[in-house]
Coordinates of C-alpha atoms in Angstrom, one line a residue:
X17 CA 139.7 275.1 343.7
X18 CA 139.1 277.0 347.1
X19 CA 136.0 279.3 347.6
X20 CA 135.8 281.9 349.6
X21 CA 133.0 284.4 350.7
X22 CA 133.6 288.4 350.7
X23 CA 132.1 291.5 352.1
X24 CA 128.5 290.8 350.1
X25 CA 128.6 287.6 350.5
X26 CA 129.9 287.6 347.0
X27 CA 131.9 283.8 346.6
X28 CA 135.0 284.4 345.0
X29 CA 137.3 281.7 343.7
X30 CA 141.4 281.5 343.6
X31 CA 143.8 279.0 342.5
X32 CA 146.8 277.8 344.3
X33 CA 150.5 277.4 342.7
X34 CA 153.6 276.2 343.7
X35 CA 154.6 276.0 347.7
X36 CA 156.0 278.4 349.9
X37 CA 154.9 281.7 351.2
X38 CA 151.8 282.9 350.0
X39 CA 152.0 285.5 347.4
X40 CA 148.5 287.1 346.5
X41 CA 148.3 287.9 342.7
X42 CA 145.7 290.3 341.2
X43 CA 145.0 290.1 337.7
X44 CA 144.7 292.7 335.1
X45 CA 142.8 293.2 332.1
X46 CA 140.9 294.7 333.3
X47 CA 139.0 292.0 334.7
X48 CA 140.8 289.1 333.7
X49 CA 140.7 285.7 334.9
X50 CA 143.5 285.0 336.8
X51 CA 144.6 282.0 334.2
X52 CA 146.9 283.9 332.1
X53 CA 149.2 284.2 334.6
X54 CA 150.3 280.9 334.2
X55 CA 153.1 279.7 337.2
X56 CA 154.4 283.3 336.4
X57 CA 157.4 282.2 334.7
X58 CA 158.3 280.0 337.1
X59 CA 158.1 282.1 340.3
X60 CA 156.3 279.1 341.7
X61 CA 159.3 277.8 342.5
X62 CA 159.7 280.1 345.2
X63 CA 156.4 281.3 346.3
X64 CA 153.1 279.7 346.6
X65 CA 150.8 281.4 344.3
X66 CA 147.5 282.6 345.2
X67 CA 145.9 283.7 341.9
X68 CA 142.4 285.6 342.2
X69 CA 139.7 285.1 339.8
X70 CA 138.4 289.0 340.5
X71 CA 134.7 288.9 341.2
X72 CA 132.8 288.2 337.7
X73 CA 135.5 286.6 336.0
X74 CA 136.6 282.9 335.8
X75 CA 135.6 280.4 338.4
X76 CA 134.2 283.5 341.0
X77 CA 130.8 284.2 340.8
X78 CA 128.8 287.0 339.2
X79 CA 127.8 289.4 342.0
X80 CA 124.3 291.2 342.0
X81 CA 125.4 294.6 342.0
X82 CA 127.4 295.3 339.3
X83 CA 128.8 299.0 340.7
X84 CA 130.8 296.7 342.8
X85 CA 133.2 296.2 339.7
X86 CA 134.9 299.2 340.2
X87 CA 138.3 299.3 340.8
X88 CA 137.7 300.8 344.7
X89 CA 135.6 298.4 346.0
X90 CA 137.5 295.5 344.5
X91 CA 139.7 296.5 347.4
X92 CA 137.4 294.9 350.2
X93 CA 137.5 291.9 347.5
X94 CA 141.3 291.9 348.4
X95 CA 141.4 292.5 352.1
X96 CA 138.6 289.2 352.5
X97 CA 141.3 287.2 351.2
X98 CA 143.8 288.1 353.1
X99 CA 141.9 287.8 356.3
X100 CA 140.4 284.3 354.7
X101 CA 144.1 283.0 354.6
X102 CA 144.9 284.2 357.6
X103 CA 148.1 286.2 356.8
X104 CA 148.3 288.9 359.3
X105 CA 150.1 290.8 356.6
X106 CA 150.1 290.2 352.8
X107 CA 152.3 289.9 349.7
X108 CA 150.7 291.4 347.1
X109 CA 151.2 291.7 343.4
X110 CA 149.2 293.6 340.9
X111 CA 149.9 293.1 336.9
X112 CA 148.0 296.2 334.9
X113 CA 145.4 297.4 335.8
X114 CA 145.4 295.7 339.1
X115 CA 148.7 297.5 339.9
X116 CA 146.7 299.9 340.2
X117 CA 143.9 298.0 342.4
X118 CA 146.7 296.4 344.3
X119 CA 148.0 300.5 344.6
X120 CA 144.7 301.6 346.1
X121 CA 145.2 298.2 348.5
X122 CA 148.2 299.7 349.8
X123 CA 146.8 302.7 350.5
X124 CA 143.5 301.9 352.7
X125 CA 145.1 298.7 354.5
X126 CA 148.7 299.8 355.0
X127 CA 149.1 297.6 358.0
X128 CA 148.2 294.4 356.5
X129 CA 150.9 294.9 353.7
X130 CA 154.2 293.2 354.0
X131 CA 155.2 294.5 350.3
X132 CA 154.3 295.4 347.0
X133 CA 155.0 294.2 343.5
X134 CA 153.5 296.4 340.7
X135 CA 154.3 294.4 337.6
X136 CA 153.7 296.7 334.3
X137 CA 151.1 298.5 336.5
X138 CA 148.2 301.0 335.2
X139 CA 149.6 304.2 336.0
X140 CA 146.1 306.7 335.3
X141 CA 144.2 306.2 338.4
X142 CA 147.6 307.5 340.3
X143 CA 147.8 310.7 338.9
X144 CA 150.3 309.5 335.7
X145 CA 148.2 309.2 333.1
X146 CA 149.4 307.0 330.0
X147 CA 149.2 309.2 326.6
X148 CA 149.0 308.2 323.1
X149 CA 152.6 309.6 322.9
X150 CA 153.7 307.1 325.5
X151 CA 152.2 304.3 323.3
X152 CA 153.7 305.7 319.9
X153 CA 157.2 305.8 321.3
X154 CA 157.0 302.3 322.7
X155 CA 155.4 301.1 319.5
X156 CA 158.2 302.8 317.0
X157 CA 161.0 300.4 319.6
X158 CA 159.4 297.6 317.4
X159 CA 159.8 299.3 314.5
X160 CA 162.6 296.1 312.8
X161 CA 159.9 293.7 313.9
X162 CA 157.9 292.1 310.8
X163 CA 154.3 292.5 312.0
X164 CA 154.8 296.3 313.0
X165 CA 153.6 298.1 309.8
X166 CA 150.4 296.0 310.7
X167 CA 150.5 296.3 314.3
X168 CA 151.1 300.6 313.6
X169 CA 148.2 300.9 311.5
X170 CA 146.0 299.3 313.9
X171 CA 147.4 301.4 316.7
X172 CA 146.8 304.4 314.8
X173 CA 143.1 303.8 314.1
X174 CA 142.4 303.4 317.8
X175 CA 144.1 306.4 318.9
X176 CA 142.1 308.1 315.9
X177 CA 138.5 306.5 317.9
X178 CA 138.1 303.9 315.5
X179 CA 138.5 301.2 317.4
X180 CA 137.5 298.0 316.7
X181 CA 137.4 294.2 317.8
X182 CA 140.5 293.7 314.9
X183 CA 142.2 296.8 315.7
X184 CA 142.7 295.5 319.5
X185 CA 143.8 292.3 317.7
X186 CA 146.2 294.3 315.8
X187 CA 147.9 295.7 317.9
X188 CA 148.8 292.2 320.6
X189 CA 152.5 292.1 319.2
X190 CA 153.1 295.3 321.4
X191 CA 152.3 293.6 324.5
X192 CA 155.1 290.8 324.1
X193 CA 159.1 291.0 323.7
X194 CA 159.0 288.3 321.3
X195 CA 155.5 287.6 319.0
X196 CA 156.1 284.4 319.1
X197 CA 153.6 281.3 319.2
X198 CA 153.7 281.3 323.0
X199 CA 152.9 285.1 323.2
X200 CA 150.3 284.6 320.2
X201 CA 148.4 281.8 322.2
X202 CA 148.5 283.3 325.3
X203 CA 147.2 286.8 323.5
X204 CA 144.8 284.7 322.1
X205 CA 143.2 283.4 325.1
X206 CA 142.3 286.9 326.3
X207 CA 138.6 287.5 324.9
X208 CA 137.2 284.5 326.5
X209 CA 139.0 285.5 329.8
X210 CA 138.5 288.6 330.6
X211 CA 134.4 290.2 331.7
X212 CA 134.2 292.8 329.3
X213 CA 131.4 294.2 331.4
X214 CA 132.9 294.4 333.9
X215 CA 135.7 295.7 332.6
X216 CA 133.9 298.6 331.3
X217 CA 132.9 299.6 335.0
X218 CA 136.1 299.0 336.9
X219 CA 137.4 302.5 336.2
X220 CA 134.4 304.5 337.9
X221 CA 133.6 307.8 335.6
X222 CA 133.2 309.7 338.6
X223 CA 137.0 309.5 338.9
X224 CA 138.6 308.4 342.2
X225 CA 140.3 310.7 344.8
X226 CA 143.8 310.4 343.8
X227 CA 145.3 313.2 345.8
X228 CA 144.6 311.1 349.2
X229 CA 145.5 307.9 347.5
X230 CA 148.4 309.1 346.7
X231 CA 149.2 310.8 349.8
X232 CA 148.4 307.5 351.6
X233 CA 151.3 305.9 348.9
X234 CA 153.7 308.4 349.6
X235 CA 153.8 307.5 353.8
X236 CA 153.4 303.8 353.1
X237 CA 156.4 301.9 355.0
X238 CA 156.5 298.4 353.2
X239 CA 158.9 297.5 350.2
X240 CA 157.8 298.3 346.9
X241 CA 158.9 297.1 343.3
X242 CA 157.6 298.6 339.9
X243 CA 159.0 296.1 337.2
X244 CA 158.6 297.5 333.6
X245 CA 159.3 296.3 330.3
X246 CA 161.5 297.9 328.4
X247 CA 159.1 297.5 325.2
X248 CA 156.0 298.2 327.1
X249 CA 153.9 301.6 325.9
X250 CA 151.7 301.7 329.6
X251 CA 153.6 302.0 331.6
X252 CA 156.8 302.9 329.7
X253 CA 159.7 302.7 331.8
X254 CA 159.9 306.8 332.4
X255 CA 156.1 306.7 333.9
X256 CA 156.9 303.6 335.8
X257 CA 159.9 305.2 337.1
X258 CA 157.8 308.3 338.0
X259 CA 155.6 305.7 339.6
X260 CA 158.1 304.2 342.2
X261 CA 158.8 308.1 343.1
X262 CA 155.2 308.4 344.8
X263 CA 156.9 305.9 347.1
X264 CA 159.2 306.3 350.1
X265 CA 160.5 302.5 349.6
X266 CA 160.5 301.9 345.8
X267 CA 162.7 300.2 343.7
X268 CA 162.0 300.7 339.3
X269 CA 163.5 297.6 337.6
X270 CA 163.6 298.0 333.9
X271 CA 163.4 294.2 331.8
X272 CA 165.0 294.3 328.8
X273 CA 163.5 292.9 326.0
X274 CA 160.0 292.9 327.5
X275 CA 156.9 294.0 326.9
X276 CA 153.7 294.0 329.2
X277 CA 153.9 290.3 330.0
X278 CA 157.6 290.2 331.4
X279 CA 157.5 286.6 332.8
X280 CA 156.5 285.3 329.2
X281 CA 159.2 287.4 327.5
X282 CA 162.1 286.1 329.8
X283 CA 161.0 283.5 332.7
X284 CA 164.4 283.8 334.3
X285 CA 165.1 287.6 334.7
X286 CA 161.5 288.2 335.9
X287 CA 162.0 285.5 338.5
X288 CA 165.0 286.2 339.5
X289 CA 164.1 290.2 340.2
X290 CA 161.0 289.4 341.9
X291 CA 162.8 286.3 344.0
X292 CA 165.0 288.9 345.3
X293 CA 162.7 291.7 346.0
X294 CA 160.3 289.4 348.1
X295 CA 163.5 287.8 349.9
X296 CA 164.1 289.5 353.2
X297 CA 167.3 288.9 353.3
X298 CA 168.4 289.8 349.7
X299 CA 168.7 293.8 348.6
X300 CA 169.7 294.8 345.1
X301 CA 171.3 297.8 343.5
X302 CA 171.5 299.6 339.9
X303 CA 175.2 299.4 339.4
X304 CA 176.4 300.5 335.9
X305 CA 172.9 299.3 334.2
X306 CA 173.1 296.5 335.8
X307 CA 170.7 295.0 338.9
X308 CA 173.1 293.0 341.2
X309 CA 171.7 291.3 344.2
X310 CA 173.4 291.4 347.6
X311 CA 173.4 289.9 351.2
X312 CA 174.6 291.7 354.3
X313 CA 175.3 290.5 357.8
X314 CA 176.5 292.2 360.7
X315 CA 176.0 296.2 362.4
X316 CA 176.0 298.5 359.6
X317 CA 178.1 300.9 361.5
X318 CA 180.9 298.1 361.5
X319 CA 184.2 297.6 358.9
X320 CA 182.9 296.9 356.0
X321 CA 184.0 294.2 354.6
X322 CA 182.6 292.5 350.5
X323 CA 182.8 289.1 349.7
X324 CA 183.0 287.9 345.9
X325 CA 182.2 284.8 344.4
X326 CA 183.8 282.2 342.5
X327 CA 182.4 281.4 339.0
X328 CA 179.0 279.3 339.0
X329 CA 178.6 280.4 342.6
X330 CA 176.0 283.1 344.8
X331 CA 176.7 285.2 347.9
X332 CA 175.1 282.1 349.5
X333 CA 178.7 280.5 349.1
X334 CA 179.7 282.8 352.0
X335 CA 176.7 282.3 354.3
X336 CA 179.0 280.6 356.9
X337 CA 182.1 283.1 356.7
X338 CA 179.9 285.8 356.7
X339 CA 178.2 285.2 360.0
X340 CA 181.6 284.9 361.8
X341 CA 183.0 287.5 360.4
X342 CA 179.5 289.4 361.2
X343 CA 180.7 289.6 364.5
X344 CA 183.2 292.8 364.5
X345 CA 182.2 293.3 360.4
X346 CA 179.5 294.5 358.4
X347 CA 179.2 292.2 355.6
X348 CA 178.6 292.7 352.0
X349 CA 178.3 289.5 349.5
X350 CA 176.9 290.2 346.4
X351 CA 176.2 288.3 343.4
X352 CA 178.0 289.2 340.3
X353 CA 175.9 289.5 336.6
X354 CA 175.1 285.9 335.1
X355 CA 175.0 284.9 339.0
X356 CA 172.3 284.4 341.9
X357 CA 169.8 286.8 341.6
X358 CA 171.5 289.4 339.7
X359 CA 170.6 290.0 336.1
X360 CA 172.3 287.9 333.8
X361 CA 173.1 290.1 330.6
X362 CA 174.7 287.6 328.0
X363 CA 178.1 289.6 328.3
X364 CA 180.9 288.5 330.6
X365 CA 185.1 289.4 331.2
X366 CA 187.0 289.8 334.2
X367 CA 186.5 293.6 333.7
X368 CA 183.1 293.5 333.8
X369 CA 182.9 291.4 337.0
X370 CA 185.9 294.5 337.8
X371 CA 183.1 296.8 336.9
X372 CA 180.7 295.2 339.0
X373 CA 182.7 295.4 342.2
X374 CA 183.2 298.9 341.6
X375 CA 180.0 300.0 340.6
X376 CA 178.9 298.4 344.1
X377 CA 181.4 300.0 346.0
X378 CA 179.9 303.4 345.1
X379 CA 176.6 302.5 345.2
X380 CA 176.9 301.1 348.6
X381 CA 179.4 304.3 349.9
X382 CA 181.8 301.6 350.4
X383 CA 185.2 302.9 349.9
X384 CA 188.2 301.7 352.0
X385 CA 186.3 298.3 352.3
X386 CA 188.1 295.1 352.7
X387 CA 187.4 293.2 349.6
X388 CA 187.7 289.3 349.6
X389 CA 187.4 287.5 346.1
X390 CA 187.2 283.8 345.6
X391 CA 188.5 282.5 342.3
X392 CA 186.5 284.4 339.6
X393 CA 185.9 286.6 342.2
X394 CA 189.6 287.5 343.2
X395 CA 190.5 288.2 340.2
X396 CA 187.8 290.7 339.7
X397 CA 188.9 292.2 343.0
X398 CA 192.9 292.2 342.2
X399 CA 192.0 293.8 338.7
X400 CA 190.2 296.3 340.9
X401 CA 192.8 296.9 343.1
X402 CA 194.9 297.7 340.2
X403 CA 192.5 300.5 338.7
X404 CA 191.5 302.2 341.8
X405 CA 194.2 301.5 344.6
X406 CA 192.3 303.7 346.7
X407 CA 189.4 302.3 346.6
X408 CA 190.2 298.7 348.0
X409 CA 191.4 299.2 352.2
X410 CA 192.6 295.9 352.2
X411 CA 193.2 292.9 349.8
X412 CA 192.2 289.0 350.4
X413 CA 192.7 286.5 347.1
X414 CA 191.3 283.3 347.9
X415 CA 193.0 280.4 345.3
X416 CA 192.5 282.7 342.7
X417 CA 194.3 282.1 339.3
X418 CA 197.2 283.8 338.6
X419 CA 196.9 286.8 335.3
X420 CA 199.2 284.3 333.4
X421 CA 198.1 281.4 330.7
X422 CA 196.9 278.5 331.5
X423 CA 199.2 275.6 329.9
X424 CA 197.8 273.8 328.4
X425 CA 194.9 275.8 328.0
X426 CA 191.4 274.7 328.8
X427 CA 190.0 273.0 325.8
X428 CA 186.1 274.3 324.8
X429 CA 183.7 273.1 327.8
X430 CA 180.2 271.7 327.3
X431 CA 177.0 272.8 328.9
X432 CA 175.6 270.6 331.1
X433 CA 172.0 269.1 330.5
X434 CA 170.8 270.0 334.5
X435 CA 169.3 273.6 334.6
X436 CA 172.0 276.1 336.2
X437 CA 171.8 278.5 338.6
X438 CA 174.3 281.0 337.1
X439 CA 174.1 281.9 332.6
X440 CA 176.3 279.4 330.8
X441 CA 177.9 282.1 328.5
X442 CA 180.1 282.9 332.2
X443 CA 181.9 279.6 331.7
X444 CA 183.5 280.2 327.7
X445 CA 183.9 283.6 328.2
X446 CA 186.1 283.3 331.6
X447 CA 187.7 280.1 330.2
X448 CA 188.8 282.0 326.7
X449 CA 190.8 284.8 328.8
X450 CA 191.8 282.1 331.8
X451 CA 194.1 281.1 328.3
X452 CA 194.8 284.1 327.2
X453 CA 195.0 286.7 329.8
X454 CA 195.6 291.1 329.1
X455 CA 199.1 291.0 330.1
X456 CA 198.2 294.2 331.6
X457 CA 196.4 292.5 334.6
X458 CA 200.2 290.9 335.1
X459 CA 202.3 294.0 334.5
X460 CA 199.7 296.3 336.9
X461 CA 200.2 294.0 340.6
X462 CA 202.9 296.5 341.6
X463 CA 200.3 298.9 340.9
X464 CA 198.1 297.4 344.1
X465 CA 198.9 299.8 347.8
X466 CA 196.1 297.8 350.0
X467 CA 197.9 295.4 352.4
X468 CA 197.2 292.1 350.4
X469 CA 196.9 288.4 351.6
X470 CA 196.5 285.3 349.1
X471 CA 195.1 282.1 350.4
X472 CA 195.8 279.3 348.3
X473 CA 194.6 275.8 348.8
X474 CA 197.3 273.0 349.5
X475 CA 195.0 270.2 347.1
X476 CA 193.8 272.8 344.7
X477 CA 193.9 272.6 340.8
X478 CA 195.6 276.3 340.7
X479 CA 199.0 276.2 341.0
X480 CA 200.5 277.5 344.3
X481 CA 203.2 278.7 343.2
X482 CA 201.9 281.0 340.8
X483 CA 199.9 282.6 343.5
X484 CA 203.2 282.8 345.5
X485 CA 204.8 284.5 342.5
X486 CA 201.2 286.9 342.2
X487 CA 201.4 288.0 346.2
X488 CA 205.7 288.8 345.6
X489 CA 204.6 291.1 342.9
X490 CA 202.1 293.3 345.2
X491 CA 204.2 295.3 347.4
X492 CA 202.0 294.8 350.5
X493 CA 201.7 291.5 349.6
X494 CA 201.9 287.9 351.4
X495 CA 200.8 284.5 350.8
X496 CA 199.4 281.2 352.7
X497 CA 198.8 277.8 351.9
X498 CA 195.5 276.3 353.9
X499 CA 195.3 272.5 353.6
X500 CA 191.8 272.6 351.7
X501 CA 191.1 272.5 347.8
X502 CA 189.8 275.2 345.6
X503 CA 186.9 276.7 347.6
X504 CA 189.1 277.5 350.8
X505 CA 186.1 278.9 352.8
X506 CA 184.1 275.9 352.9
X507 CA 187.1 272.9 352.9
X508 CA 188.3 274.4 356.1
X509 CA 186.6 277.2 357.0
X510 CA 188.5 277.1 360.7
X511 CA 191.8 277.5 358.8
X512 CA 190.7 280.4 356.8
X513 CA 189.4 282.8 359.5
X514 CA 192.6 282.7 360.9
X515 CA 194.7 282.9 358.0
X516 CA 192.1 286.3 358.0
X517 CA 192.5 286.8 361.5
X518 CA 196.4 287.1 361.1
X519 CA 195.4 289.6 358.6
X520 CA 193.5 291.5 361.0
X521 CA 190.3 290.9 359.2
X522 CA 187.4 289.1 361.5

């Protein structure tokens, strides 16, 4: 466990998890010991956790002037670890009540801040106070849940000043998605973890000065993410929203089904949208409710030009297309729901991978775009090309199947044992209407006006000349065979680009 000394010579303990780049992780409360964080949900994977036992509270010792609990000078605590780990500038995360330490971080050392991750943050220091009405409404989402008549009472005696050691008990189902035994032993292990000492000084009752704080938030130039749970009563996801408005680059992710511990609720959607905020080279967008994650190459001023996926695949299938084609394009390859980094939302169809396309399209100002689709992905983009014609500037198919049924059809699959890097419920869903396709999807391909090209694959499973029969039926349409298999792009990429290149794309 490594040791380090701070401004008073204060020696402060933190705990390293995982490998990678160093993410610093502030711990709430407030003053918690930095234990109940866990591997946060797995983020480990991706980052190398530094976790902070705040001054006071786990394996850091107890410091002789207790003033220096409060929640400003904690902030020095902060800036002697980063310069102790010798990151000219930091990652930082703050969960509670250290959102809003990690928040006045930002705002005295904006220079040694490469982003900022507010998870559930405390909101009151900032100018957006939490009300009881904030916590009611949250409270009344739970409303089906069997503890909540309990849980209700005990929320109502605190906000009535009767608060006791078994109302705070009371009222722990709040805090979690799902009460279950993980969320009751990890509830449980609060008392002995957090200082409540020091806890009771951390907010000072002189107040802080939160119009130059915030002033010093709304000029701050790093990345910021404010992830909120969807059941959470402080913040809720309206004052968490209002929270990411004090900043000029802010992102508000809402995680549904979640309460104030997201990465116990759901691991996976609280890695993945963290994993892509802290990833330079991955961006995201709300797109018709949905959070999908993208990758971009190339001038922005260029053609633009999207790139969509097969099923069980990333925009990281396209790295290598994407950098040639970087060269007279601007490049756009996203990952669609139940893929990548995106959200994965249980639900899945070809329209809704349609719906994806086109909700990124507008979001991204992207109309008259070339659009490229792979497989999964090029049906999506001929289904889109169907509904809005005008939206699509030109049309590439990659080996994707034709709207008619498979035959014989594709018997029920089983899940693999391995862990996945897309949601299994992609796989029966798209093999259901691979069977049975809408007709419509067949009887609309006359409907398509963007020049099209479809690239089949010579050794592919998908029959060939189905997709020469799909490209006859579009009336800008062509088709080519490249001597590859199923994924075109990466069996010969060479042959590809200039199937594109004859297309005048690249």
């Amino acid at each position: 466990m490594p040791i380090f000394s701070t401004y008073d010579g204060t020696r402060l303990a933190y705990h390293l998890v995982g490998e990678g780049e160093p993410l610093i992780c502030l711990p709430g409360g407030p003053m918690r010991a930095a234990r109940y964080f866990g591997d946060l949900g797995g983020l480990s994977r991706v980052r190398q956790l530094v976790l902070l036992d705040l001054r006071g509270t786990g394996e850091s010792a107890v410091p002789q002037d207790t003033s220096s609990y409060r929640i400003d000078r904690l902030v020095d605590d902060v800036e002697a670890l980063r310069a102790h780990l010798g990151l000219e500038q930091a990652d930082v995360l703050g969960h509670s009540a250290s959102g809003e330490l990690a928040a006045l971080y930002a705002a005295r050392y904006p220079r040694r801040l490469r982003s900022l991750t507010l998870i559930t943050p405390g909101t009151d220091t900032l100018g957006l106070p939490a009300t009881d009405q904030d916590r009611r409404d949250a409270a009344g989402l739970r409303a089906h849940e069997p503890w909540y008549a309990e849980a209700r009472a005990a929320l109502e005696e605190i906000q009535a000043g009767r608060a006791t050691p078994e109302a705070w008990a009371g009222i722990r189902p709040f805090a979690y998605g799902r009460w279950d035994a993980a969320a009751q032993a990890h509830a449980a292990g609060s008392p002995a973890q957090r200082n409540a000492l020091a806890g009771s000084l951390y907010y000072p009752e002189s107040g802080l000065d939160t119009g130059a704080t915030v002033a010093a938030l709304r000029e701050l130039p790093v990345p910021v993410l404010v992830l909120a749970g969807e059941y959470d009563g402080g913040p809720t996801p309206d004052r968490a929203a209002e929270l990411a408005a004090l900043f000029p680059h802010a992102e508000c992710v809402v995680q549904r089904g979640a309460g104030h511990f997201p990465w116990m609720d759901d691991p996976g959607a609280f890695v993945r949208t963290v994993s892509a905020f802290l990833d330079p080279d991955v961006s995201s967008v709300q797109a018709g409710g949905i959070r999908l994650a993208y990758r971009t190459w190339g001038d922005p001023s260029a053609p633009p030009v999207v790139l969509a996926h097969g099923r069980g695949g990333s925009s990281l299938d396209w790295t290598d297309i994407a950098e040639q084609l970087a060269a007279r394009h601007r490049v756009y390859a996203l990952d669609f729901r139940g893929h990548g980094l995106s959200d994965w939302p249980g639900r899945y169809s070809f329209a809704l991978f349609r719906d994806d396309l086109l909700a990124f399209l507008e979001a991204r100002d992207l109309s008259g775009a070339t659009v490229i689709g792979h497989s999964m992905g090029g049906v999506a983009a001929v289904l889109l090309a169907e509904r809005h014609p005008a939206l699509v500037g030109a049309l590439v198919v990659e080996d994707a199947p034709a709207p008619l049924p498979l035959d014989p059809p594709r018997p029920p699959a089983e899940r693999p044992a391995e862990e996945l890097d897309h949601d299994w419920q992609v796989v029966p869903a798209i093999d259901a209407q691979l069977n049975a396709p809408d007709p419509a999807a067949r009887e609309s391909l006359g409907e398509i006006t963007a020049p099209a090209l479809v690239v089949g694959g010579s050794r592919s499973h998908v029959d060939q000349e189905q997709l020469a029969w799909m490209a006859r039926q579009m009336p800008g349409g062509r088709f080519v065979t490249v001597d590859a298999g199923h994924l075109v792009h990466a069996d010969n990429p060479k042959a590809f680009l200039a199937a594109l290149r004859s297309f005048g794309v690249g």
